[in-house]
Coordinates of C-alpha atoms and ligand atoms in Angstrom, one line a residue:
M1 CA 0.1 -0.1 0.1
S2 CA 1.1 3.6 -0.9
T3 CA 2.3 5.7 1.9
L4 CA 1.4 8.8 -0.2
M5 CA -2.1 10.0 -1.0
H6 CA -3.2 12.5 -3.6
A7 CA -4.7 15.8 -2.0
A8 CA -5.4 19.3 -3.1
G9 CA -4.4 22.6 -1.2
V10 CA -2.0 25.6 -1.3
E11 CA 1.3 26.3 -0.1
A12 CA 0.5 30.1 0.5
F13 CA -2.6 31.9 0.9
G14 CA -3.9 33.3 -2.2
D15 CA -2.4 30.6 -4.3
P16 CA -4.7 28.7 -6.6
L17 CA -5.3 25.2 -5.3
R18 CA -3.2 22.6 -6.9
E19 CA -2.6 18.9 -6.7
L20 CA -0.4 17.7 -3.8
E21 CA 1.3 14.4 -3.2
L22 CA 1.2 14.1 0.7
P23 CA 2.1 11.6 3.5
R24 CA -0.9 9.3 4.0
P25 CA -2.1 10.4 7.8
V26 CA -2.0 7.7 10.5
A27 CA -5.0 7.6 12.9
K28 CA -3.7 7.9 16.6
D29 CA -5.3 6.8 19.5
G30 CA -8.9 8.2 19.7
E31 CA -8.8 9.1 16.2
V32 CA -10.5 7.4 12.8
L33 CA -8.7 7.5 9.6
V34 CA -11.5 8.1 6.9
R35 CA -10.7 6.8 3.3
V36 CA -12.2 9.8 1.8
R37 CA -15.0 9.2 -1.4
A38 CA -16.5 12.6 -1.9
A39 CA -15.5 15.9 -0.4
A40 CA -18.3 19.0 -0.4
V41 CA -17.0 22.3 -1.7
N42 CA -18.2 25.0 0.6
P43 CA -18.3 28.7 0.0
A44 CA -16.2 28.8 3.4
D45 CA -13.4 26.9 1.5
A46 CA -12.7 29.7 -0.7
G47 CA -12.2 31.9 2.1
M48 CA -10.0 29.3 3.8
V49 CA -7.2 29.3 0.8
A50 CA -7.3 33.0 0.5
G51 CA -6.7 33.6 4.1
R52 CA -9.9 35.0 5.5
Y53 CA -10.4 32.5 8.1
R54 CA -9.6 32.4 11.6
W55 CA -7.6 29.3 12.9
A56 CA -7.2 28.3 16.6
E57 CA -3.4 28.1 15.9
P58 CA -1.0 29.5 13.0
V59 CA -1.7 28.0 9.8
R60 CA 0.5 24.7 8.9
F61 CA 1.1 24.6 4.8
P62 CA 0.6 22.9 2.7
L63 CA -3.3 23.7 3.7
V64 CA -5.9 21.3 2.4
P65 CA -9.2 22.7 3.0
G66 CA -12.5 21.0 3.1
Y67 CA -14.9 20.7 6.1
D68 CA -17.2 18.0 4.9
V69 CA -16.3 14.4 3.8
A70 CA -18.3 11.1 3.2
G71 CA -16.4 7.8 2.5
E72 CA -15.4 4.7 4.7
D73 CA -13.5 4.0 8.0
A74 CA -10.3 2.8 6.3
A75 CA -9.8 0.3 9.5
T76 CA -13.5 -1.1 9.1
G77 CA -15.0 -0.4 5.7
A78 CA -18.0 1.0 7.6
P79 CA -19.6 4.0 5.5
V80 CA -19.0 7.2 7.6
V81 CA -19.5 10.9 7.1
A82 CA -17.5 13.6 9.0
F83 CA -16.9 17.4 9.8
T84 CA -13.4 18.1 9.8
L85 CA -13.5 20.9 12.0
H86 CA -10.5 22.4 10.2
K87 CA -10.4 25.4 12.7
A88 CA -9.0 22.9 15.5
T89 CA -7.9 20.3 13.2
Q90 CA -6.2 22.0 10.3
R91 CA -7.2 18.6 8.5
G92 CA -8.9 19.1 5.1
G93 CA -11.2 17.0 3.1
Y94 CA -10.0 17.4 -0.2
A95 CA -7.6 14.4 0.2
Q96 CA -7.9 10.6 -0.3
F97 CA -7.5 10.2 3.4
V98 CA -8.1 12.3 6.7
A99 CA -7.6 11.3 10.2
L100 CA -9.9 12.7 12.5
P101 CA -10.7 12.7 15.9
A102 CA -13.5 9.8 16.3
D103 CA -16.1 12.3 17.7
L104 CA -16.0 14.0 14.3
V105 CA -17.2 10.9 12.5
V106 CA -20.5 9.5 12.3
P107 CA -21.8 6.2 10.6
L108 CA -23.8 6.4 7.6
P109 CA -26.8 3.8 6.5
D110 CA -25.2 1.2 4.0
G111 CA -25.5 2.0 0.7
A112 CA -25.6 5.7 1.3
D113 CA -24.5 7.9 -1.7
P114 CA -21.4 9.4 -0.5
V115 CA -21.7 12.6 -3.0
A116 CA -25.0 13.3 -1.4
A117 CA -23.9 12.5 2.2
A118 CA -20.6 14.9 1.7
A119 CA -23.2 17.7 1.2
L120 CA -24.5 17.5 4.9
P121 CA -22.3 18.4 7.5
L122 CA -21.5 22.0 7.7
A123 CA -24.8 23.2 5.8
G124 CA -26.7 20.9 8.0
L125 CA -25.1 22.0 11.3
T126 CA -25.6 25.6 10.2
A127 CA -29.2 25.3 9.2
W128 CA -30.0 23.2 12.4
Q129 CA -28.3 25.9 14.8
A130 CA -30.0 28.9 12.7
L131 CA -33.2 27.3 13.7
D132 CA -32.2 26.8 17.2
A133 CA -31.2 30.3 17.4
L134 CA -34.9 31.3 16.7
G135 CA -36.0 30.5 20.2
D136 CA -39.5 30.0 21.3
G137 CA -42.6 31.4 20.1
V138 CA -41.8 31.8 16.5
R139 CA -44.8 30.1 14.1
T140 CA -44.0 31.7 10.8
L141 CA -40.3 31.6 9.2
H142 CA -39.0 33.4 6.1
V143 CA -35.8 31.8 4.9
N144 CA -34.3 34.0 1.9
G145 CA -32.0 31.7 0.1
R146 CA -32.3 28.2 -2.0
G147 CA -28.8 27.4 -1.3
A148 CA -27.5 24.3 0.8
V149 CA -28.2 26.2 4.2
G150 CA -31.4 27.7 3.2
A151 CA -32.7 24.4 1.7
F152 CA -31.8 22.5 4.9
A153 CA -33.3 25.3 7.3
K154 CA -36.7 25.0 5.1
A155 CA -36.6 21.3 5.1
L156 CA -36.0 21.2 9.1
A157 CA -38.2 23.8 10.1
P158 CA -41.8 21.8 9.6
G159 CA -40.4 19.1 12.0
R160 CA -40.2 22.0 14.7
G161 CA -43.5 23.2 14.1
L162 CA -42.5 26.4 11.9
E163 CA -44.5 27.2 8.8
V164 CA -42.1 28.5 6.0
V165 CA -44.1 31.3 4.2
D166 CA -43.0 33.2 1.3
D167 CA -45.4 36.4 1.7
G168 CA -46.3 38.8 4.3
P169 CA -45.0 39.4 7.6
V170 CA -43.2 36.7 9.5
D171 CA -42.4 36.0 13.2
A172 CA -38.9 35.2 12.3
A173 CA -36.3 35.2 9.3
V174 CA -33.3 33.3 8.8
D175 CA -30.6 35.0 6.4
V176 CA -28.5 32.9 4.3
V177 CA -27.5 35.3 1.5
G178 CA -26.5 38.9 3.0
G179 CA -26.8 42.2 1.5
E180 CA -29.9 43.5 -0.1
R181 CA -31.5 40.2 0.4
A182 CA -30.5 40.3 4.2
R183 CA -32.4 43.9 4.4
Q184 CA -35.5 42.3 2.7
A185 CA -35.7 39.4 5.0
F186 CA -35.3 41.7 8.1
A187 CA -38.1 44.0 6.7
R188 CA -40.5 41.0 6.6
V189 CA -40.1 40.3 10.4
R190 CA -42.8 41.5 12.6
D191 CA -41.8 43.9 15.2
G192 CA -40.3 42.1 18.2
G193 CA -39.8 39.2 16.1
R194 CA -36.7 37.0 15.5
Y195 CA -33.8 37.6 12.8
V196 CA -31.0 35.1 12.6
T197 CA -28.2 35.4 9.9
V198 CA -25.2 32.9 9.0
V199 CA -23.7 35.9 6.8
P200 CA -23.0 38.5 9.7
E201 CA -20.6 40.4 7.5
F202 CA -23.5 42.0 5.5
W203 CA -25.5 42.7 8.5
V204 CA -27.0 46.3 8.0
P205 CA -30.2 47.5 9.2
G206 CA -29.6 49.9 12.0
G207 CA -26.1 49.7 12.2
P208 CA -23.7 47.0 12.9
F209 CA -25.6 44.4 15.1
A210 CA -28.1 47.0 16.6
A211 CA -31.6 46.0 17.5
E212 CA -34.2 47.6 15.4
R213 CA -38.0 47.5 16.0
G214 CA -37.3 45.3 19.0
I215 CA -35.6 42.8 16.6
G216 CA -32.3 42.0 17.6
P217 CA -30.1 40.2 15.1
R218 CA -28.5 36.9 16.3
V219 CA -25.6 35.8 14.5
V220 CA -24.7 31.9 13.9
S221 CA -21.4 30.8 13.3
A222 CA -21.3 26.8 13.0
R223 CA -19.9 24.7 15.7
Y224 CA -19.5 21.0 15.9
D225 CA -22.2 18.9 17.8
R226 CA -22.2 15.3 17.3
T227 CA -25.8 14.7 18.4
Q228 CA -26.7 17.5 15.9
L229 CA -24.9 15.6 13.1
L230 CA -26.4 12.2 14.0
G231 CA -29.8 14.2 13.6
V232 CA -28.9 15.5 10.3
V233 CA -27.7 12.0 9.1
E234 CA -31.0 10.6 10.5
R235 CA -33.2 12.9 8.5
F236 CA -31.2 12.4 5.2
A237 CA -31.7 8.7 5.7
A238 CA -35.3 9.4 6.3
G239 CA -35.5 11.5 3.0
T240 CA -36.5 14.5 4.8
L241 CA -33.0 16.3 4.0
R242 CA -32.1 15.8 0.3
P243 CA -28.9 17.7 -0.7
A244 CA -29.0 19.5 -4.0
I245 CA -25.9 18.3 -5.8
G246 CA -24.8 20.6 -8.7
D247 CA -21.3 19.4 -10.3
V248 CA -19.3 16.6 -9.3
L249 CA -15.6 16.9 -10.1
P250 CA -12.7 14.7 -9.6
L251 CA -10.4 15.8 -6.8
A252 CA -7.9 16.6 -9.3
E253 CA -10.1 19.6 -10.8
A254 CA -10.5 21.3 -7.2
A255 CA -9.0 24.6 -8.6
E256 CA -11.7 24.5 -11.0
A257 CA -14.1 23.7 -8.6
H258 CA -13.0 26.9 -6.5
R259 CA -13.4 28.9 -9.9
R260 CA -17.1 27.7 -10.3
L261 CA -17.8 28.4 -6.7
S262 CA -16.7 32.1 -7.4
R263 CA -19.1 32.3 -10.4
G264 CA -22.1 31.1 -8.2
V265 CA -23.6 27.6 -8.2
R266 CA -26.8 26.1 -8.3
G267 CA -26.4 22.7 -5.7
K268 CA -23.4 22.1 -4.1
L269 CA -20.4 21.3 -5.9
V270 CA -18.5 17.8 -4.7
L271 CA -15.2 16.6 -5.4
E272 CA -15.2 12.6 -6.1
V273 CA -12.1 11.2 -4.6
G274 CA -10.8 8.1 -6.3
S275 CA -8.8 5.2 -4.6
A276 CA -5.1 5.2 -4.1
Ligands
NAP301 N1 -22.1 31.1 9.6 C1 -21.9 30.2 9.2 O1 -21.1 29.2 10.3 C2 -21.7 29.5 8.0 C3 -21.9 28.1 7.6 C4 -22.3 27.6 6.2 C5 -22.4 28.7 5.5 N2 -22.2 29.9 5.6 C6 -22.7 31.1 4.8 O2 -23.9 31.0 4.3 C7 -23.9 31.3 2.9 C8 -24.8 29.8 2.2 O3 -24.1 29.1 2.3 P1 -24.3 27.8 1.3 O4 -23.5 26.8 1.5 O5 -26.1 27.8 1.4 O6 -24.0 28.2 0.0 P2 -24.4 27.5 -1.6 O7 -25.3 26.5 -1.6 O8 -23.3 27.9 -2.5 O9 -25.5 28.6 -2.3 C9 -25.3 29.8 -2.3 C10 -26.4 30.8 -3.3 O10 -26.3 29.9 -4.4 C11 -27.4 29.8 -5.0 N3 -27.9 28.1 -5.0 C12 -27.3 27.2 -4.8 N4 -27.8 26.1 -5.0 C13 -29.0 26.4 -5.5 C14 -30.1 25.6 -6.1 N5 -30.1 24.0 -5.7 N6 -31.2 26.1 -6.6 C15 -31.2 27.4 -6.5 N7 -30.3 28.2 -6.0 C16 -29.1 27.8 -5.6 C17 -28.5 30.4 -3.9 O11 -28.7 31.9 -4.6 P3 -30.0 32.2 -4.6 O12 -30.4 32.4 -3.0 O13 -29.9 33.6 -5.1 O14 -31.1 31.8 -5.2 C18 -27.8 30.6 -2.6 O15 -28.1 31.6 -1.7 C19 -22.5 31.6 2.3 O16 -22.3 33.2 2.5 C20 -21.9 30.7 3.2 O17 -20.6 31.4 3.7 C21 -22.1 30.5 6.9

């Protein structure tokens, strides 16, 4: 078995992604070595390689991006999906293998499509936590985008007794777009209602994070929660969460995937990762 693996990453912030040959990681005690079959390409991955991202420690290069992977536990062959928690681990999913703390790796049902599963963790956790941030007493909800986070938030909402409505005033809005669309979403919220954004850099009404009409903005920055990821996978298995997949590209075309991301996507871009 080769001790090297293919990956995609950068040697410095701002470089285009390129193919890398790196030592295959070894799982330490308490870790799982994941054989990656698919890695999702998230908007944050572009910010990560550009250097617009905060890590817990100084970045070690080469930097391999990627939060979301699906594949198998290399030791057992069991299908898994994982969140890389890059902020803490600096271990990215754009690679044939990634070793991760076992807590970050959750089982997938046998036969699950790894391409679809790879689209779950970051967007699923973000949508879940955006709905949690609404608090109690919300009946009607507006979600202002159709991307991965928006679609998951809409799909999870009915299970929490929330009605997603397209017109008129609402008890609460979740912003997944920013900019003018954030203003429009905010304008839909009734006085004293709730407003949650996952795109805080675009917050504007009333000034930076100031309350207006009794609506205090709540900002969600996705954090890892194993129970929530298990809940996301459970709903995926039940058919409640159906990731919309756009293009599927081989790992070797990671740079092209980021170019497409910068032009805007319809559905999640996913890198398919072949065997060593
Ligand atoms: N705070 C956090 O922790 C956190 C975590 C994850 C993501 N985010 C941020 O949240 C935002 C949304 O992320 P995302 O993963 O949802 O992005 P995404 O899937 O790439 O979607 C971005 C936009 O692309 C369009 N789009 C994508 N798929 C579509 C589809 N199937 N049909 C129609 N339009 C589609 C939508 O535009 P329209 O809405 O114009 O239709 C959507 O708003 C990004 O700014 C991201 O950086 C924040």
